[in-house]
Amino acid sequence: MFNVEYINPFIAATLQALEVMAQVRPKRGSPFLKTEHVSKGDISGVIGLAGEAVGSVAITFSESLAKKIYAKMVGEEAGSLDENVRDAVGEIANMIAGGAKATLSQHGHSFKIAIPSIVVGKNHTIEHKGTGPCLVVPFELEGETFWIEVSFQGAAGAG
Amino acid sequence: MFNVEYINPFIAATLQALEVMAQVRPKRGSPFLKTEHVSKGDISGVIGLAGEAVGSVAITFSESLAKKIYAKMVGEEAGSLDENVRDAVGEIANMIAGGAKATLSQHGHSFKIAIPSIVVGKNHTIEHKGTGPCLVVPFELEGETFWIEVSFQGAAGAG
């Protein structure tokens, strides 16, 4: 089973990343188990976690929401999901993984962070192929929904 | 700069994964630097690498080629990019990362492998956001092209 305690550090890191980078405060919804890959989006940041604990985390936005967040970050509108917007999504993914790592490592779940990959494509889906389940957390912001999806297998024996 | 020696273990592992799993022998093309994210596809396996060395590798297929490879693997046609096909792409990504890890670790590039993420979406693109460049290798199979994309930063001081 997915230990639900694993998800909280990812939620906290997501809120913090968006607050620090874009001065926005999304409203988090309830986590649910991903039994089919339903969270479609237009741009995602995906980042692998590997060590004694392993996993993967993805954050997925619609094109319009990604552009809104980018505009809040830099004070400039983006016309498309250009390199600047993609870089911004990569930074957000990095901050989420880094923030979660800081908390989880204090509980004995040691891992390192791979480099982020940015997926762009209308209505794409992402599915993590770990041996355990995947949790999805919806967030509301500016009248839209974005998601994080986390698959995480903690270090054996860690608290 | 990307050390081109890093790419060969990924190429060899790709050829081996497809030979072992689907008894097919793709023809590899020449690696090139990814200066814009041009390799569009319909299904990708993405897998993070993290440790003293860090990186990310993705393999991207068209829907028709993914189904053809799946049919070779299991002797059964797939009607869509269903869970079985997605699992197969995840296994291929795992084998590529695992094969490359075996070779690279012999040269002092130590890392662990995150869990694979499967992206599904018509004509999506994937871009790795490492500090170094990304190499793309095209392969020809059954009259179609698929790609691997590798961003890899070796362990400092390793050979």
Coordinates of N, CA and C in Angstrom, one line a residue, chain A residues 11 14 18 34 36-37 47 61 66 68 81 84 89 95 102 104 107 115-116 142-143 149 154 158:
Chain A
I11 N 2.9 17.5 -1.2 CA 1.9 18.6 -1.2 C 2.5 19.9 -0.6
T14 N 4.8 21.5 -3.0 CA 4.2 22.1 -4.2 C 3.6 23.5 -3.8
L18 N 5.1 27.1 -5.5 CA 4.3 28.1 -6.2 C 4.2 29.4 -5.4
K34 N -4.7 6.7 -7.9 CA -4.8 6.8 -9.4 C -5.1 5.4 -9.9
E36 N -6.9 4.9 -12.9 CA -6.6 5.0 -14.3 C -6.0 6.4 -14.5
H37 N -5.3 6.5 -15.6 CA -4.6 7.8 -15.8 C -5.5 8.9 -16.4
I47 N 9.9 14.1 -12.7 CA 11.2 14.0 -12.1 C 11.3 12.7 -11.4
F61 N -0.1 20.7 -15.9 CA -0.9 21.9 -16.0 C -1.6 22.0 -17.4
A66 N -0.5 27.1 -17.1 CA 1.0 27.2 -17.1 C 1.4 28.6 -17.5
K68 N -0.4 31.4 -17.1 CA -0.8 32.3 -16.0 C 0.3 32.3 -14.9
L81 N 3.8 27.7 -25.1 CA 4.6 27.0 -24.2 C 6.0 26.9 -24.6
N84 N 10.9 29.4 -22.2 CA 10.8 30.0 -20.9 C 9.8 29.3 -20.0
V89 N 8.4 25.4 -15.6 CA 7.8 24.1 -15.2 C 8.9 23.2 -14.6
M95 N 11.8 22.1 -7.5 CA 11.6 22.5 -6.2 C 10.7 21.6 -5.4
A102 N 13.9 16.9 1.3 CA 14.4 17.4 2.6 C 13.6 16.8 3.7
L104 N 11.5 14.0 3.6 CA 11.5 12.6 3.7 C 12.8 12.0 4.1
H107 N 13.1 11.4 7.7 CA 12.4 10.2 8.1 C 13.1 8.9 7.6
I115 N 17.2 14.6 -13.2 CA 17.0 15.8 -13.8 C 15.5 15.8 -14.3
P116 N 14.8 17.0 -14.3 CA 13.4 17.0 -14.7 C 13.3 16.8 -16.2
E142 N -6.8 29.9 -9.9 CA -7.3 30.7 -10.9 C -8.4 30.1 -11.7
G143 N -9.3 29.4 -11.0 CA -10.4 28.7 -11.6 C -10.1 27.5 -12.4
E149 N 1.2 14.0 -9.3 CA 1.0 12.6 -9.1 C 2.3 12.1 -8.6
G154 N 9.1 3.9 -0.1 CA 10.1 4.4 0.9 C 11.2 3.3 1.1
A158 N 12.6 2.2 7.1 CA 12.5 3.6 7.6 C 11.2 4.0 8.2

